[in-house]
mmCIF file of C-alpha atoms in Angstrom:
data_model
loop_
_atom_site.group_PDB
_atom_site.id
_atom_site.type_symbol
_atom_site.label_atom_id
_atom_site.label_comp_id
_atom_site.label_asym_id
_atom_site.label_seq_id
_atom_site.Cartn_x
_atom_site.Cartn_y
_atom_site.Cartn_z
ATOM 1 C CA MET A 1 114.504 76.951 44.981
ATOM 2 C CA ALA A 2 113.504 75.131 48.184
ATOM 3 C CA ALA A 3 110.488 76.456 50.075
ATOM 4 C CA ARG A 4 111.331 78.365 53.218
ATOM 5 C CA ARG A 5 110.632 76.664 56.541
ATOM 6 C CA LYS A 6 107.629 78.065 58.424
ATOM 7 C CA VAL A 7 108.229 79.208 62.003
ATOM 8 C CA LEU A 8 105.517 80.209 64.486
ATOM 9 C CA LEU A 9 106.844 82.397 67.303
ATOM 10 C CA ILE A 10 104.727 82.308 70.481
ATOM 11 C CA THR A 11 105.244 85.100 73.002
ATOM 12 C CA PRO A 12 103.129 86.620 75.784
ATOM 13 C CA ARG A 13 103.531 90.262 74.726
ATOM 14 C CA PHE A 14 103.441 91.808 71.274
ATOM 15 C CA PRO A 15 107.061 92.974 70.946
ATOM 16 C CA PHE A 16 106.357 96.228 69.095
ATOM 17 C CA PRO A 17 107.222 98.853 70.057
ATOM 18 C CA SER A 18 110.098 97.069 71.791
ATOM 19 C CA LEU A 19 110.233 98.608 75.250
ATOM 20 C CA SER A 20 111.585 95.859 77.513
ATOM 21 C CA GLY A 21 114.697 93.720 77.100
ATOM 22 C CA GLY A 22 112.636 90.617 76.372
ATOM 23 C CA GLU A 23 110.609 92.407 73.712
ATOM 24 C CA LYS A 24 113.819 93.671 72.059
ATOM 25 C CA TRP A 25 115.144 90.096 71.989
ATOM 26 C CA VAL A 26 111.981 88.742 70.333
ATOM 27 C CA ALA A 27 111.863 91.576 67.790
ATOM 28 C CA ALA A 28 115.534 91.066 66.905
ATOM 29 C CA LEU A 29 114.969 87.316 66.552
ATOM 30 C CA ALA A 30 112.010 87.817 64.212
ATOM 31 C CA GLY A 31 113.906 90.304 62.076
ATOM 32 C CA GLY A 32 116.961 88.057 61.922
ATOM 33 C CA LEU A 33 114.967 84.980 60.905
ATOM 34 C CA ALA A 34 112.776 86.709 58.313
ATOM 35 C CA PRO A 35 115.237 86.583 55.372
ATOM 36 C CA ASP A 36 115.515 82.774 55.548
ATOM 37 C CA TYR A 37 112.261 81.640 57.199
ATOM 38 C CA GLU A 38 108.580 82.372 56.807
ATOM 39 C CA VAL A 39 107.882 83.778 60.277
ATOM 40 C CA SER A 40 104.463 84.160 61.897
ATOM 41 C CA LEU A 41 103.699 85.462 65.380
ATOM 42 C CA PHE A 42 101.166 84.598 68.077
ATOM 43 C CA ALA A 43 101.014 87.149 70.931
ATOM 44 C CA PHE A 44 98.753 89.144 73.217
ATOM 45 C CA THR A 45 98.186 92.889 73.216
ATOM 46 C CA ASN A 46 98.931 94.983 76.278
ATOM 47 C CA PRO A 47 95.781 96.261 78.037
ATOM 48 C CA GLY A 48 95.000 99.784 76.858
ATOM 49 C CA GLU A 49 97.243 99.486 73.785
ATOM 50 C CA GLU A 50 95.069 97.226 71.656
ATOM 51 C CA ALA A 51 94.332 99.719 68.862
ATOM 52 C CA HIS A 52 97.920 100.936 68.556
ATOM 53 C CA GLN A 53 99.410 97.455 68.574
ATOM 54 C CA THR A 54 96.834 96.141 66.113
ATOM 55 C CA ALA A 55 97.807 98.923 63.708
ATOM 56 C CA LEU A 56 101.474 98.059 64.169
ATOM 57 C CA ALA A 57 100.723 94.396 63.512
ATOM 58 C CA MET A 58 98.963 95.247 60.258
ATOM 59 C CA SER A 59 101.988 97.289 59.139
ATOM 60 C CA LEU A 60 104.370 94.370 59.832
ATOM 61 C CA GLU A 61 102.414 91.654 58.033
ATOM 62 C CA GLY A 62 103.943 90.938 54.662
ATOM 63 C CA LYS A 63 107.252 92.443 55.789
ATOM 64 C CA VAL A 64 108.835 90.872 58.868
ATOM 65 C CA PHE A 65 105.938 88.455 59.416
ATOM 66 C CA LYS A 66 103.837 86.312 57.113
ATOM 67 C CA LYS A 67 100.938 86.413 59.574
ATOM 68 C CA ILE A 68 100.342 87.895 63.035
ATOM 69 C CA PHE A 69 97.759 86.445 65.412
ATOM 70 C CA LEU A 70 97.128 89.160 67.997
ATOM 71 C CA LEU A 71 94.703 88.431 70.843
ATOM 72 C CA PRO A 72 93.619 90.545 73.835
ATOM 73 C CA ARG A 73 95.457 89.449 76.942
ATOM 74 C CA PRO A 74 93.325 86.961 78.922
ATOM 75 C CA ALA A 75 91.630 88.074 82.106
ATOM 76 C CA GLY A 76 93.943 85.696 83.961
ATOM 77 C CA ARG A 77 93.858 83.171 86.817
ATOM 78 C CA THR A 78 91.337 80.891 85.127
ATOM 79 C CA ASN A 79 93.420 77.925 86.291
ATOM 80 C CA ARG A 80 94.320 77.925 89.988
ATOM 81 C CA HIS A 81 96.949 75.215 89.422
ATOM 82 C CA LEU A 82 99.130 77.584 87.405
ATOM 83 C CA PRO A 83 101.786 79.816 88.947
ATOM 84 C CA ALA A 84 100.956 83.518 89.011
ATOM 85 C CA LEU A 85 102.730 84.586 85.822
ATOM 86 C CA PRO A 86 101.461 81.822 83.494
ATOM 87 C CA GLY A 87 98.059 82.313 85.110
ATOM 88 C CA MET A 88 98.007 85.894 83.836
ATOM 89 C CA TYR A 89 98.254 84.701 80.236
ATOM 90 C CA TRP A 90 96.297 81.451 80.149
ATOM 91 C CA SER A 91 92.825 80.946 78.729
ATOM 92 C CA PRO A 92 91.188 78.003 76.939
ATOM 93 C CA GLU A 93 90.082 80.403 74.183
ATOM 94 C CA ALA A 94 93.679 81.486 73.543
ATOM 95 C CA ALA A 95 94.769 77.845 73.468
ATOM 96 C CA ALA A 96 92.146 77.165 70.807
ATOM 97 C CA GLY A 97 93.340 80.237 68.906
ATOM 98 C CA LEU A 98 96.930 78.982 68.968
ATOM 99 C CA SER A 99 95.843 75.578 67.723
ATOM 100 C CA ASP A 100 94.081 77.282 64.810
ATOM 101 C CA ALA A 101 97.150 79.459 64.135
ATOM 102 C CA SER A 102 99.462 76.459 63.888
ATOM 103 C CA ARG A 103 97.155 74.843 61.343
ATOM 104 C CA GLU A 104 96.583 78.036 59.335
ATOM 105 C CA THR A 105 100.303 78.784 59.011
ATOM 106 C CA GLY A 106 101.260 75.175 58.293
ATOM 107 C CA ALA A 107 104.098 75.684 60.773
ATOM 108 C CA ASP A 108 107.106 73.391 60.472
ATOM 109 C CA ILE A 109 108.339 74.453 63.888
ATOM 110 C CA ALA A 110 106.925 76.369 66.857
ATOM 111 C CA HIS A 111 109.091 78.488 69.137
ATOM 112 C CA ILE A 112 107.787 79.382 72.604
ATOM 113 C CA LEU A 113 109.475 82.315 74.323
ATOM 114 C CA PHE A 114 109.087 83.087 78.058
ATOM 115 C CA SER A 115 108.070 80.587 80.724
ATOM 116 C CA GLU A 116 104.553 81.976 81.006
ATOM 117 C CA MET A 117 103.738 80.593 77.544
ATOM 118 C CA ALA A 118 105.079 77.064 78.123
ATOM 119 C CA CYS A 119 101.590 75.877 79.142
ATOM 120 C CA TYR A 120 100.450 76.464 75.558
ATOM 121 C CA GLU A 121 102.600 73.602 74.264
ATOM 122 C CA ALA A 122 99.611 71.324 74.831
ATOM 123 C CA ALA A 123 97.608 73.321 72.259
ATOM 124 C CA LEU A 124 100.067 72.495 69.482
ATOM 125 C CA PRO A 125 99.936 69.364 67.290
ATOM 126 C CA ALA A 126 101.794 66.450 68.865
ATOM 127 C CA ALA A 127 103.991 65.988 65.785
ATOM 128 C CA LEU A 128 105.080 69.635 65.635
ATOM 129 C CA PRO A 129 108.633 70.240 66.966
ATOM 130 C CA VAL A 130 108.510 72.876 69.714
ATOM 131 C CA ILE A 131 111.534 74.960 70.723
ATOM 132 C CA TYR A 132 111.627 76.820 74.035
ATOM 133 C CA THR A 133 113.664 79.865 75.055
ATOM 134 C CA GLU A 134 114.214 80.559 78.752
ATOM 135 C CA ILE A 135 114.533 84.294 79.267
ATOM 136 C CA ASP A 136 114.944 84.349 83.064
ATOM 137 C CA SER A 137 114.802 81.233 85.276
ATOM 138 C CA SER A 138 114.598 83.086 88.584
ATOM 139 C CA TYR A 139 110.906 82.119 88.959
ATOM 140 C CA LEU A 140 112.198 78.699 90.087
ATOM 141 C CA TYR A 141 113.955 80.111 93.180
ATOM 142 C CA PRO A 142 112.472 82.127 96.070
ATOM 143 C CA TRP A 143 115.667 84.143 96.597
ATOM 144 C CA LYS A 144 116.107 85.111 92.926
ATOM 145 C CA SER A 145 112.621 86.002 91.693
ATOM 146 C CA PHE A 146 112.087 89.127 89.585
ATOM 147 C CA LEU A 147 108.375 89.469 90.450
ATOM 148 C CA ARG A 148 107.419 92.366 92.713
ATOM 149 C CA GLU A 149 105.337 90.084 94.942
ATOM 150 C CA THR A 150 108.097 87.517 95.509
ATOM 151 C CA ALA A 151 111.415 89.369 95.065
ATOM 152 C CA GLY A 152 114.019 89.035 97.807
ATOM 153 C CA PHE A 153 112.939 87.834 101.253
ATOM 154 C CA LYS A 154 109.263 88.074 100.258
ATOM 155 C CA GLY A 155 109.798 84.905 98.237
ATOM 156 C CA PHE A 156 110.363 82.810 101.348
ATOM 157 C CA PHE A 157 106.858 83.685 102.539
ATOM 158 C CA LYS A 158 105.336 82.447 99.283
ATOM 159 C CA ILE A 159 107.120 79.135 98.910
ATOM 160 C CA GLY A 160 103.964 77.577 97.461
ATOM 161 C CA GLU A 161 104.344 79.775 94.376
ATOM 162 C CA PHE A 162 107.802 78.337 93.689
ATOM 163 C CA LEU A 163 106.596 74.779 94.225
ATOM 164 C CA LYS A 164 103.880 75.504 91.659
ATOM 165 C CA SER A 165 106.517 76.850 89.264
ATOM 166 C CA ARG A 166 108.601 73.697 89.540
ATOM 167 C CA ALA A 167 105.548 71.480 89.063
ATOM 168 C CA TYR A 168 104.660 73.605 86.023
ATOM 169 C CA ALA A 169 108.143 73.066 84.557
ATOM 170 C CA ARG A 170 107.903 69.302 85.132
ATOM 171 C CA ARG A 171 104.501 69.244 83.466
ATOM 172 C CA HIS A 172 105.393 71.166 80.297
ATOM 173 C CA TYR A 173 109.143 71.339 79.608
ATOM 174 C CA GLY A 174 109.500 67.659 78.736
ATOM 175 C CA ARG A 175 107.621 68.328 75.485
ATOM 176 C CA PHE A 176 110.297 70.576 74.003
ATOM 177 C CA ALA A 177 112.406 69.207 71.152
ATOM 178 C CA ALA A 178 115.124 71.759 71.920
ATOM 179 C CA ALA A 179 115.730 74.626 74.332
ATOM 180 C CA THR A 180 117.778 77.802 74.398
ATOM 181 C CA PHE A 181 118.600 80.051 77.318
ATOM 182 C CA ILE A 182 119.947 83.528 77.893
ATOM 183 C CA THR A 183 122.767 82.419 80.215
ATOM 184 C CA LYS A 184 124.378 79.106 81.033
ATOM 185 C CA SER A 185 123.033 79.542 84.558
ATOM 186 C CA ASP A 186 119.480 79.629 83.155
ATOM 187 C CA GLY A 187 120.330 76.483 81.199
ATOM 188 C CA ARG A 188 121.473 74.660 84.338
ATOM 189 C CA ASP A 189 118.280 75.692 86.117
ATOM 190 C CA ILE A 190 115.897 74.270 83.507
ATOM 191 C CA LYS A 191 117.962 71.208 82.530
ATOM 192 C CA PRO A 192 116.339 68.890 85.158
ATOM 193 C CA TYR A 193 112.953 69.530 83.547
ATOM 194 C CA LEU A 194 113.989 68.882 79.938
ATOM 195 C CA LYS A 195 114.024 65.516 78.175
ATOM 196 C CA THR A 196 116.126 66.792 75.282
ATOM 197 C CA ASN A 197 119.879 67.337 75.164
ATOM 198 C CA LEU A 198 119.502 69.651 72.170
ATOM 199 C CA THR A 199 120.220 72.999 73.826
ATOM 200 C CA ALA A 200 122.165 76.195 73.198
ATOM 201 C CA ALA A 201 123.016 79.429 74.989
ATOM 202 C CA THR A 202 121.480 82.319 73.049
ATOM 203 C CA PRO A 203 122.327 85.384 75.116
ATOM 204 C CA ASN A 204 120.917 88.852 75.136
ATOM 205 C CA ALA A 205 122.864 90.573 72.406
ATOM 206 C CA VAL A 206 122.972 93.674 70.248
ATOM 207 C CA PHE A 207 123.802 94.684 66.722
ATOM 208 C CA PRO A 208 126.984 96.575 67.670
ATOM 209 C CA GLU A 209 126.984 98.747 64.564
ATOM 210 C CA ASP A 210 123.646 100.252 65.633
ATOM 211 C CA PHE A 211 125.270 101.824 68.696
ATOM 212 C CA THR A 212 128.160 103.570 66.985
ATOM 213 C CA SER A 213 127.535 107.304 67.000
ATOM 214 C CA SER A 214 128.110 109.039 63.673
ATOM 215 C CA ALA A 215 128.673 112.337 65.466
ATOM 216 C CA SER A 216 131.544 113.257 67.721
ATOM 217 C CA LEU A 217 130.667 112.288 71.304
ATOM 218 C CA SER A 218 130.034 115.108 73.739
ATOM 219 C CA ARG A 219 129.491 113.488 77.117
ATOM 220 C CA LYS A 220 128.019 115.485 79.973
ATOM 221 C CA PRO A 221 130.422 115.514 82.951
ATOM 222 C CA GLY A 222 128.957 113.839 86.015
ATOM 223 C CA GLU A 223 125.874 112.413 84.278
ATOM 224 C CA ILE A 224 124.962 108.916 85.483
ATOM 225 C CA LEU A 225 122.550 106.934 83.326
ATOM 226 C CA PHE A 226 120.234 104.032 84.051
ATOM 227 C CA LEU A 227 117.894 102.484 81.494
ATOM 228 C CA GLY A 228 114.909 100.303 82.259
ATOM 229 C CA HIS A 229 111.386 99.214 81.485
ATOM 230 C CA TYR A 230 110.126 100.269 84.893
ATOM 231 C CA PRO A 231 107.022 98.070 85.298
ATOM 232 C CA HIS A 232 109.610 95.254 85.498
ATOM 233 C CA TYR A 233 110.237 95.329 89.246
ATOM 234 C CA PRO A 234 114.052 94.826 89.214
ATOM 235 C CA ASN A 235 114.359 98.011 87.146
ATOM 236 C CA GLU A 236 112.104 100.063 89.414
ATOM 237 C CA ASP A 237 114.006 98.791 92.446
ATOM 238 C CA ALA A 238 117.361 99.704 90.850
ATOM 239 C CA ALA A 239 116.142 103.207 89.980
ATOM 240 C CA LEU A 240 114.897 103.840 93.521
ATOM 241 C CA THR A 241 118.145 102.495 94.972
ATOM 242 C CA LEU A 242 120.232 104.740 92.726
ATOM 243 C CA ALA A 243 118.235 107.855 93.469
ATOM 244 C CA ARG A 244 117.635 107.444 97.205
ATOM 245 C CA ARG A 245 120.667 105.620 98.527
ATOM 246 C CA ILE A 246 123.563 105.847 96.059
ATOM 247 C CA LEU A 247 123.319 109.269 94.431
ATOM 248 C CA PRO A 248 123.370 111.223 97.743
ATOM 249 C CA LEU A 249 126.683 109.521 98.626
ATOM 250 C CA VAL A 250 128.097 110.362 95.194
ATOM 251 C CA LYS A 251 126.971 113.998 95.376
ATOM 252 C CA ALA A 252 128.757 114.412 98.696
ATOM 253 C CA ARG A 253 131.978 114.148 96.697
ATOM 254 C CA PHE A 254 130.762 115.287 93.259
ATOM 255 C CA PRO A 255 128.119 117.990 93.868
ATOM 256 C CA ASP A 256 127.409 118.379 90.144
ATOM 257 C CA ALA A 257 126.627 114.686 89.634
ATOM 258 C CA CYS A 258 123.186 114.047 88.162
ATOM 259 C CA LEU A 259 121.078 111.012 87.338
ATOM 260 C CA ASN A 260 119.040 110.258 84.216
ATOM 261 C CA LEU A 261 116.437 107.479 84.564
ATOM 262 C CA ALA A 262 115.580 106.868 80.911
ATOM 263 C CA GLY A 263 113.824 103.961 79.238
ATOM 264 C CA SER A 264 110.113 103.228 79.138
ATOM 265 C CA CYS A 265 106.901 103.425 81.171
ATOM 266 C CA PRO A 266 108.216 104.955 84.430
ATOM 267 C CA THR A 267 106.057 103.887 87.361
ATOM 268 C CA PRO A 268 104.618 106.440 89.824
ATOM 269 C CA PRO A 269 107.450 105.858 92.353
ATOM 270 C CA VAL A 270 110.040 106.462 89.611
ATOM 271 C CA LYS A 271 108.235 109.569 88.307
ATOM 272 C CA ALA A 272 108.177 110.949 91.839
ATOM 273 C CA LEU A 273 111.999 110.948 91.909
ATOM 274 C CA GLU A 274 112.287 113.752 89.344
ATOM 275 C CA CYS A 275 113.967 116.874 90.674
ATOM 276 C CA GLN A 276 116.720 119.311 89.700
ATOM 277 C CA HIS A 277 119.428 116.632 89.639
ATOM 278 C CA ILE A 278 117.293 113.596 88.667
ATOM 279 C CA LYS A 279 115.645 113.450 85.248
ATOM 280 C CA VAL A 280 112.852 111.015 84.305
ATOM 281 C CA PRO A 281 112.231 111.645 80.587
ATOM 282 C CA GLY A 282 109.479 109.034 80.190
ATOM 283 C CA THR A 283 109.142 106.547 77.362
ATOM 284 C CA VAL A 284 111.607 107.124 74.544
ATOM 285 C CA GLN A 285 111.749 105.161 71.300
ATOM 286 C CA ASP A 286 115.496 105.595 70.805
ATOM 287 C CA ILE A 287 117.711 105.224 73.875
ATOM 288 C CA ARG A 288 120.996 105.694 72.024
ATOM 289 C CA PRO A 289 121.288 109.480 72.466
ATOM 290 C CA PHE A 290 121.170 108.925 76.231
ATOM 291 C CA LEU A 291 123.943 106.339 75.979
ATOM 292 C CA TRP A 292 126.042 108.683 73.848
ATOM 293 C CA ARG A 293 125.652 111.645 76.238
ATOM 294 C CA ALA A 294 126.121 110.173 79.727
ATOM 295 C CA GLU A 295 129.523 109.835 81.379
ATOM 296 C CA ILE A 296 128.873 106.508 83.101
ATOM 297 C CA PHE A 297 126.186 103.822 83.193
ATOM 298 C CA ALA A 298 125.046 102.485 86.579
ATOM 299 C CA ALA A 299 123.097 99.231 87.039
ATOM 300 C CA PRO A 300 122.523 98.329 90.713
ATOM 301 C CA VAL A 301 120.090 95.551 89.719
ATOM 302 C CA ARG A 302 119.527 93.042 92.526
ATOM 303 C CA TYR A 303 116.784 90.720 91.304
ATOM 304 C CA GLY A 304 116.282 88.402 88.342
ATOM 305 C CA LEU A 305 118.722 86.350 86.320
ATOM 306 C CA GLY A 306 119.961 86.474 82.740
ATOM 307 C CA THR A 307 122.169 88.888 80.865
ATOM 308 C CA LYS A 308 121.064 92.495 81.259
ATOM 309 C CA GLY A 309 120.638 93.849 77.749
ATOM 310 C CA LYS A 310 121.018 97.390 79.052
ATOM 311 C CA ILE A 311 124.615 96.621 80.058
ATOM 312 C CA LEU A 312 125.403 95.280 76.585
ATOM 313 C CA GLU A 313 123.866 98.400 75.028
ATOM 314 C CA ALA A 314 126.090 100.581 77.215
ATOM 315 C CA PHE A 315 129.125 98.480 76.249
ATOM 316 C CA ALA A 316 128.302 98.835 72.544
ATOM 317 C CA ALA A 317 127.852 102.605 72.894
ATOM 318 C CA GLY A 318 131.278 103.034 74.483
ATOM 319 C CA LEU A 319 129.849 103.950 77.898
ATOM 320 C CA PRO A 320 131.752 102.690 80.972
ATOM 321 C CA VAL A 321 129.632 100.593 83.328
ATOM 322 C CA ILE A 322 129.386 100.012 87.051
ATOM 323 C CA ALA A 323 127.006 97.236 88.060
ATOM 324 C CA SER A 324 125.935 95.210 91.062
ATOM 325 C CA ARG A 325 127.822 91.943 91.345
ATOM 326 C CA GLU A 326 124.557 90.149 90.536
ATOM 327 C CA ALA A 327 124.094 92.078 87.282
ATOM 328 C CA ALA A 328 127.777 91.851 86.349
ATOM 329 C CA ALA A 329 127.735 88.066 86.805
ATOM 330 C CA GLY A 330 125.029 87.797 84.130
ATOM 331 C CA VAL A 331 127.416 89.050 81.437
ATOM 332 C CA GLU A 332 129.472 85.927 80.846
ATOM 333 C CA GLY A 333 133.022 86.778 79.818
ATOM 334 C CA ALA A 334 132.940 90.234 81.416
ATOM 335 C CA GLU A 335 135.737 90.635 83.980
ATOM 336 C CA PRO A 336 135.367 93.180 86.798
ATOM 337 C CA GLY A 337 138.166 95.691 86.516
ATOM 338 C CA ARG A 338 138.674 94.991 82.828
ATOM 339 C CA HIS A 339 135.265 95.374 81.181
ATOM 340 C CA LEU A 340 133.243 96.995 83.983
ATOM 341 C CA LEU A 341 133.304 97.728 87.696
ATOM 342 C CA ALA A 342 131.276 95.540 90.071
ATOM 343 C CA ALA A 343 130.034 96.603 93.483
ATOM 344 C CA SER A 344 128.518 94.994 96.577
ATOM 345 C CA GLY A 345 126.072 97.148 98.517
ATOM 346 C CA ASP A 346 125.147 100.812 98.294
ATOM 347 C CA ALA A 347 128.269 102.278 99.916
ATOM 348 C CA ASP A 348 130.589 100.251 97.689
ATOM 349 C CA PHE A 349 128.523 101.164 94.637
ATOM 350 C CA ALA A 350 128.818 104.879 95.478
ATOM 351 C CA ARG A 351 132.544 104.536 96.135
ATOM 352 C CA GLN A 352 133.140 102.781 92.811
ATOM 353 C CA THR A 353 130.989 105.361 91.015
ATOM 354 C CA CYS A 354 133.118 108.171 92.428
ATOM 355 C CA ARG A 355 136.235 106.284 91.359
ATOM 356 C CA LEU A 356 134.899 106.037 87.812
ATOM 357 C CA LEU A 357 133.896 109.710 87.708
ATOM 358 C CA SER A 358 137.351 110.783 88.886
ATOM 359 C CA LYS A 359 139.460 108.694 86.472
ATOM 360 C CA PRO A 360 139.080 109.424 82.743
ATOM 361 C CA GLY A 361 141.712 106.838 81.860
ATOM 362 C CA LEU A 362 139.822 104.118 83.687
ATOM 363 C CA ARG A 363 136.614 105.084 81.894
ATOM 364 C CA GLU A 364 138.343 104.902 78.514
ATOM 365 C CA ASN A 365 139.972 101.526 79.199
ATOM 366 C CA LEU A 366 136.782 99.905 80.485
ATOM 367 C CA ALA A 367 134.752 101.259 77.562
ATOM 368 C CA ALA A 368 137.254 100.058 74.948
ATOM 369 C CA ASN A 369 137.524 96.559 76.422
ATOM 370 C CA ALA A 370 133.750 96.254 76.827
ATOM 371 C CA ALA A 371 133.096 97.342 73.232
ATOM 372 C CA GLU A 372 135.465 94.653 71.987
ATOM 373 C CA LEU A 373 133.722 92.033 74.180
ATOM 374 C CA VAL A 374 130.357 92.919 72.638
ATOM 375 C CA ARG A 375 131.720 92.703 69.104
ATOM 376 C CA SER A 376 133.305 89.300 69.737
ATOM 377 C CA GLN A 377 130.710 87.571 71.931
ATOM 378 C CA TYR A 378 127.397 89.450 71.978
ATOM 379 C CA SER A 379 126.452 90.140 68.377
ATOM 380 C CA PHE A 380 122.833 89.187 67.672
ATOM 381 C CA GLY A 381 123.868 87.856 64.282
ATOM 382 C CA GLU A 382 125.543 84.939 66.061
ATOM 383 C CA VAL A 383 122.399 84.325 68.126
ATOM 384 C CA ILE A 384 120.363 84.013 64.920
ATOM 385 C CA LYS A 385 122.844 81.468 63.539
ATOM 386 C CA SER A 386 122.639 79.365 66.727
ATOM 387 C CA ILE A 387 118.852 79.321 66.720
ATOM 388 C CA ALA A 388 118.642 78.501 63.004
ATOM 389 C CA SER A 389 121.039 75.601 63.563
ATOM 390 C CA LEU A 390 118.875 74.349 66.431
ATOM 391 C CA TYR A 391 115.755 74.561 64.260
ATOM 392 C CA GLU A 392 117.352 72.429 61.571
ATOM 393 C CA LYS A 393 118.531 69.807 64.070
ATOM 394 C CA ALA A 394 115.080 69.636 65.658
ATOM 395 C CA LEU A 395 113.483 69.239 62.243
ATOM 396 C CA ARG A 396 115.860 66.352 61.531
ATOM 397 C CA ASN A 397 114.868 64.878 64.910
ATOM 398 C CA GLU A 398 118.421 65.043 66.225
ATOM 399 C CA THR A 399 118.728 64.747 70.001
ATOM 400 C CA ASN A 400 122.012 66.523 70.747
#
């Protein structure tokens, strides 16, 4: 029996527990690769969660992972030439630790996830094939950024940050033997910085069977759901928009309408929204009961790129979705009016929400079509196959 290939995953945040969309993607990737590859992980702990995450890491070694290298997150900004986000995760000590990890594991291939870790490619042996996954390319554009400090018009006042980001991409992305990206749009954005033609779209995805309720659904009339990891600014912004600007317009027509802002790590502004008709349950480990209970899912997300995993989760759970046109555009293959409703601006979003609340047949049709789309195009099993194929091509030194 041939020895299993050794893969070293390199990610900025330890993806357990999986609270954000990016962490869910990394955790699903690791679990999907583990049966056929010897997978090790290099990551940083979240400040304040070191003990808990270290215990989790110890429980996962010998199961999902061969070895986990878990370091405290660097103090940050030790290199003024780095953009803000990579600067938060860079340190020479961590680079030395990664170099040691690659030697200790005997890695056949390294896989860097998230742009903030691309600078660590220089710490890896020159002969080691390195794969890169672009999660969200909006850091390259001032009008698309997902960072709180540069989102929207604020980005145009910090143009130097985006010039740094593009210089950073030119400096590091040419090293990669292959690249994957969440959407084709992300792929187009990073293509000018790559030297390889070995690429693949590996979208946010789900395991559809995990979202099928075994119990008979009992949806709460008028309940609107949003899910998010709220320290991620686009999610906080969407929650505030829903609660302050959209929900009052909906309640003018549907007085019993209510909003549930579930997910993880609600920020103080999100917590402050809680009232009789707005619930903020705090961090929950299993979001499926919320998806199974709500009547509609609303995602007025304005910032960031990539496929919103929360929309795919709603699709898989049979929950009809209304989304901003920006968020809807990230789900390639989803047609407004067939798989979801798409809205432009707060008034249109409220109007479309009322339309969805008032038409059970529309809700049923959208939910059925969206569930079929997820099963056919957004199963994580297919993502694993694409990445495994890319690994093998990179190991054979193929170029396209």
